[in-house]
Amino acid sequence: MKKFTKLFLSCTAMAVVTAAVASSAMAEGVTVSKDDYNAETGKLVLHVDSTAEGQKTLLVFGNGFDMTDLTDGIPEGAVIAIDQVAEFAADGVQLPKNLADGTYKVYVGGEGIATPYKTTLTLGEIVGGKIIVGDVDDDGEAGAMDATCLLYADAGYTAESLIGNAGKTITTENGNAVAGDVDDDGEAGAMDATCLLYADAGYTAENLIGNAGKEIMGTMNN
């Protein structure tokens, strides 16, 4: 790979990933676990589900940040690693050493990856509480008001005053879930709103309401 200045490299990598994410749905083609991160060296081993050769782009967000935080610039601490490499090294990519416990978002794009990949690196023990599936306005119930939030989210609104927690990641002991995803398709949107309206009307059949109203143990991530 040609040698560029670090500034040019960072700007180029940022542009590649943000453009790809803005125009594409994300795919779960990369995985990491806390065992893949070496706190002493700062190296993170990525497991990328792609045999395609060519340049890849890595973007890692700080604890609590994700791609939506780049809308109005780059907040301090939002991006902790960004790089372009021909192939990810077997011994890992470089992150800061001794990262604090929390949740870090990892994005991978570039040649041979038609749909950008994303995953979450969770460090430390998961300390969670009870979360009601479908309760995106955080009022302790899953119903019509949550359906309204999901319809706003489905229409492209991002203000938390309108969409609540819709679309946020919930970290659980069994992996990650999406806040508002009551039909368990990996997304929070209009179909979930329909399930919640059925639940609000008193229906109980799971083929109509999905997981609306069920309780899970987890942590809501910003």
Short mmCIF file of C-alpha atoms in Angstrom, two decimals:
data_model
loop_
_atom_site.label_atom_id
_atom_site.label_comp_id
_atom_site.label_asym_id
_atom_site.label_seq_id
_atom_site.Cartn_x
_atom_site.Cartn_y
_atom_site.Cartn_z
CA MET A 1 0.00 0.00 0.00
CA LYS A 2 1.24 3.49 -0.82
CA LYS A 3 2.40 5.59 2.06
CA PHE A 4 0.17 8.53 2.88
CA THR A 5 0.25 10.98 5.71
CA LYS A 6 -1.67 9.87 8.78
CA LEU A 7 -4.07 12.81 8.39
CA PHE A 8 -4.86 11.95 4.78
CA LEU A 9 -5.23 8.28 5.68
CA SER A 10 -7.63 9.04 8.50
CA CYS A 11 -9.77 11.38 6.43
CA THR A 12 -9.89 8.89 3.57
CA ALA A 13 -10.82 6.00 5.85
CA MET A 14 -13.50 8.05 7.56
CA ALA A 15 -15.00 9.07 4.22
CA VAL A 16 -15.05 5.49 2.93
CA VAL A 17 -16.82 4.05 5.95
CA THR A 18 -19.26 6.87 6.60
CA ALA A 19 -20.29 6.99 2.93
CA ALA A 20 -20.80 3.23 2.86
CA VAL A 21 -22.81 3.23 6.06
CA ALA A 22 -24.97 6.13 4.91
CA SER A 23 -25.96 4.29 1.75
CA SER A 24 -26.21 0.68 2.96
CA ALA A 25 -27.74 -1.52 5.59
CA MET A 26 -25.21 -3.04 7.93
CA ALA A 27 -24.28 -6.71 7.89
CA GLU A 28 -23.05 -8.92 10.72
CA GLY A 29 -19.91 -10.06 8.89
CA VAL A 30 -17.36 -9.39 11.61
CA THR A 31 -17.20 -10.68 15.19
CA VAL A 32 -15.06 -9.88 18.21
CA SER A 33 -15.17 -10.77 21.88
CA LYS A 34 -13.43 -9.44 24.97
CA ASP A 35 -10.97 -12.33 24.63
CA ASP A 36 -9.88 -10.90 21.25
CA TYR A 37 -8.66 -7.67 22.88
CA ASN A 38 -5.26 -7.57 24.57
CA ALA A 39 -5.35 -4.73 27.10
CA GLU A 40 -1.56 -4.69 27.51
CA THR A 41 -0.78 -4.24 23.82
CA GLY A 42 -4.02 -2.70 22.61
CA LYS A 43 -4.29 -5.28 19.81
CA LEU A 44 -7.75 -6.47 18.71
CA VAL A 45 -8.13 -9.62 16.59
CA LEU A 46 -10.99 -9.35 14.11
CA HIS A 47 -12.86 -12.36 12.75
CA VAL A 48 -13.99 -11.15 9.33
CA ASP A 49 -16.36 -13.31 7.27
CA SER A 50 -14.78 -12.45 3.92
CA THR A 51 -12.17 -14.12 1.72
CA ALA A 52 -12.08 -11.18 -0.68
CA GLU A 53 -8.67 -9.63 -1.18
CA GLY A 54 -8.12 -5.91 -1.31
CA GLN A 55 -8.10 -2.86 0.89
CA LYS A 56 -10.35 -2.83 3.94
CA THR A 57 -11.32 0.05 6.19
CA LEU A 58 -11.68 -0.18 9.96
CA LEU A 59 -13.50 2.29 12.19
CA VAL A 60 -13.89 1.78 15.95
CA PHE A 61 -16.00 4.07 18.12
CA GLY A 62 -15.34 4.94 21.73
CA ASN A 63 -17.46 3.67 24.59
CA GLY A 64 -21.04 4.87 24.10
CA PHE A 65 -20.51 6.39 20.62
CA ASP A 66 -21.62 5.16 17.20
CA MET A 67 -21.96 6.35 13.60
CA THR A 68 -24.87 8.68 14.38
CA ASP A 69 -22.56 10.82 16.52
CA LEU A 70 -20.70 12.02 13.39
CA THR A 71 -23.68 13.97 12.04
CA ASP A 72 -22.45 17.32 13.36
CA GLY A 73 -18.71 16.65 13.40
CA ILE A 74 -16.52 14.32 15.43
CA PRO A 75 -16.98 14.63 19.23
CA GLU A 76 -13.90 14.14 21.39
CA GLY A 77 -13.44 10.44 22.12
CA ALA A 78 -15.96 9.31 19.51
CA VAL A 79 -13.43 7.59 17.22
CA ILE A 80 -10.65 5.62 18.89
CA ALA A 81 -9.28 3.74 15.87
CA ILE A 82 -9.40 4.26 12.12
CA ASP A 83 -7.19 2.66 9.50
CA GLN A 84 -6.94 1.22 6.01
CA VAL A 85 -5.04 -2.01 5.48
CA ALA A 86 -4.64 -4.52 2.67
CA GLU A 87 -5.62 -7.40 4.97
CA PHE A 88 -6.14 -7.41 8.70
CA ALA A 89 -3.04 -8.80 10.40
CA ALA A 90 -3.34 -12.13 12.19
CA ASP A 91 -1.99 -10.58 15.40
CA GLY A 92 -4.69 -7.91 15.38
CA VAL A 93 -5.29 -4.24 14.65
CA GLN A 94 -4.09 -1.50 16.97
CA LEU A 95 -6.49 0.05 19.48
CA PRO A 96 -5.64 2.09 22.57
CA LYS A 97 -4.28 0.10 25.50
CA ASN A 98 -6.29 -0.63 28.64
CA LEU A 99 -9.68 0.44 27.33
CA ALA A 100 -12.28 1.06 30.00
CA ASP A 101 -15.11 -1.41 30.47
CA GLY A 102 -18.01 -0.67 28.17
CA THR A 103 -19.34 -1.14 24.66
CA TYR A 104 -17.35 -0.24 21.53
CA LYS A 105 -18.82 -0.27 18.00
CA VAL A 106 -16.66 -1.77 15.23
CA TYR A 107 -17.29 -1.14 11.52
CA VAL A 108 -15.51 -2.77 8.57
CA GLY A 109 -15.93 -1.83 4.90
CA GLY A 110 -13.92 -1.72 1.70
CA GLU A 111 -13.09 -3.86 -1.31
CA GLY A 112 -14.87 -7.20 -1.43
CA ILE A 113 -17.43 -6.17 1.20
CA ALA A 114 -20.56 -5.06 -0.62
CA THR A 115 -22.44 -4.28 2.60
CA PRO A 116 -20.40 -2.80 5.47
CA TYR A 117 -19.95 -5.05 8.50
CA LYS A 118 -20.53 -4.07 12.10
CA THR A 119 -20.19 -5.65 15.51
CA THR A 120 -19.88 -4.68 19.17
CA LEU A 121 -16.89 -5.20 21.46
CA THR A 122 -18.08 -5.44 25.07
CA LEU A 123 -15.40 -5.24 27.76
CA GLY A 124 -15.98 -6.07 31.40
CA GLU A 125 -18.88 -7.83 33.06
CA ILE A 126 -22.36 -7.09 31.76
CA VAL A 127 -24.32 -5.41 34.52
CA GLY A 128 -27.90 -5.11 33.40
CA GLY A 129 -31.41 -4.71 34.63
CA LYS A 130 -34.84 -5.71 33.43
CA ILE A 131 -35.81 -4.29 30.03
CA ILE A 132 -39.31 -4.65 28.59
CA VAL A 133 -39.14 -5.62 24.93
CA GLY A 134 -40.82 -2.90 22.87
CA ASP A 135 -40.75 -0.23 25.58
CA VAL A 136 -38.76 2.36 23.64
CA ASP A 137 -40.23 5.42 25.39
CA ASP A 138 -39.08 4.00 28.73
CA ASP A 139 -42.41 4.31 30.53
CA GLY A 140 -42.44 0.71 31.74
CA GLU A 141 -44.97 -0.57 29.20
CA ALA A 142 -44.96 -1.73 25.59
CA GLY A 143 -47.88 -0.31 23.64
CA ALA A 144 -49.29 2.36 21.35
CA MET A 145 -46.95 5.18 22.38
CA ASP A 146 -43.97 2.96 21.62
CA ALA A 147 -45.52 2.14 18.26
CA THR A 148 -45.61 5.87 17.49
CA CYS A 149 -41.90 6.17 18.35
CA LEU A 150 -41.09 3.28 16.02
CA LEU A 151 -43.06 4.84 13.17
CA TYR A 152 -41.08 8.05 13.61
CA ALA A 153 -37.85 6.03 13.57
CA ASP A 154 -39.00 4.14 10.47
CA ALA A 155 -39.65 7.48 8.75
CA GLY A 156 -36.05 8.53 9.36
CA TYR A 157 -36.38 10.75 12.41
CA THR A 158 -33.49 10.57 14.88
CA ALA A 159 -34.47 12.93 17.74
CA GLU A 160 -34.75 10.92 20.94
CA SER A 161 -37.76 13.03 21.96
CA LEU A 162 -39.62 11.41 19.04
CA ILE A 163 -38.13 7.92 18.73
CA GLY A 164 -37.03 7.17 22.29
CA ASN A 165 -34.58 4.28 22.41
CA ALA A 166 -35.71 2.80 19.08
CA GLY A 167 -32.79 1.18 17.28
CA LYS A 168 -30.32 1.35 20.18
CA THR A 169 -28.28 -1.72 21.02
CA ILE A 170 -29.18 -3.75 24.11
CA THR A 171 -26.29 -5.81 25.46
CA THR A 172 -27.45 -9.11 26.99
CA GLU A 173 -25.73 -12.25 28.21
CA ASN A 174 -26.82 -13.97 24.99
CA GLY A 175 -25.55 -11.28 22.63
CA ASN A 176 -26.94 -8.01 21.35
CA ALA A 177 -30.57 -7.09 20.71
CA VAL A 178 -32.16 -4.04 19.08
CA ALA A 179 -34.44 -1.84 21.18
CA GLY A 180 -37.91 -1.90 19.64
CA ASP A 181 -37.33 -5.09 17.66
CA VAL A 182 -40.31 -7.10 18.89
CA ASP A 183 -40.69 -9.32 15.81
CA ASP A 184 -37.04 -10.43 16.17
CA ASP A 185 -35.90 -9.57 12.62
CA GLY A 186 -32.92 -7.52 13.77
CA GLU A 187 -34.47 -4.12 13.03
CA ALA A 188 -36.79 -1.66 14.75
CA GLY A 189 -39.46 -0.22 12.46
CA ALA A 190 -43.01 -0.28 11.12
CA MET A 191 -43.56 -4.03 11.47
CA ASP A 192 -42.65 -3.82 15.14
CA ALA A 193 -45.08 -0.91 15.52
CA THR A 194 -47.85 -3.14 14.15
CA CYS A 195 -47.00 -5.83 16.73
CA LEU A 196 -47.15 -3.26 19.50
CA LEU A 197 -50.55 -2.00 18.37
CA TYR A 198 -51.87 -5.56 18.47
CA ALA A 199 -50.44 -5.94 21.97
CA ASP A 200 -51.98 -2.64 23.03
CA ALA A 201 -55.35 -3.87 21.76
CA GLY A 202 -55.13 -6.88 24.04
CA TYR A 203 -53.97 -9.59 21.65
CA THR A 204 -51.58 -12.17 23.08
CA ALA A 205 -50.80 -14.49 20.16
CA GLU A 206 -47.04 -14.37 19.48
CA ASN A 207 -47.58 -14.46 15.72
CA LEU A 208 -49.29 -11.07 16.11
CA ILE A 209 -47.40 -9.34 18.93
CA GLY A 210 -43.97 -10.98 18.72
CA ASN A 211 -42.03 -10.52 21.94
CA ALA A 212 -43.84 -7.32 22.93
CA GLY A 213 -43.99 -6.96 26.70
CA LYS A 214 -41.54 -9.74 27.53
CA GLU A 215 -38.75 -8.99 30.00
CA ILE A 216 -35.05 -9.50 29.27
CA MET A 217 -31.93 -8.74 31.28
CA GLY A 218 -29.59 -6.30 29.62
CA THR A 219 -28.01 -2.89 29.34
CA MET A 220 -29.26 -0.18 26.98
CA ASN A 221 -26.35 1.39 25.10
CA ASN A 222 -26.38 4.98 23.85
#
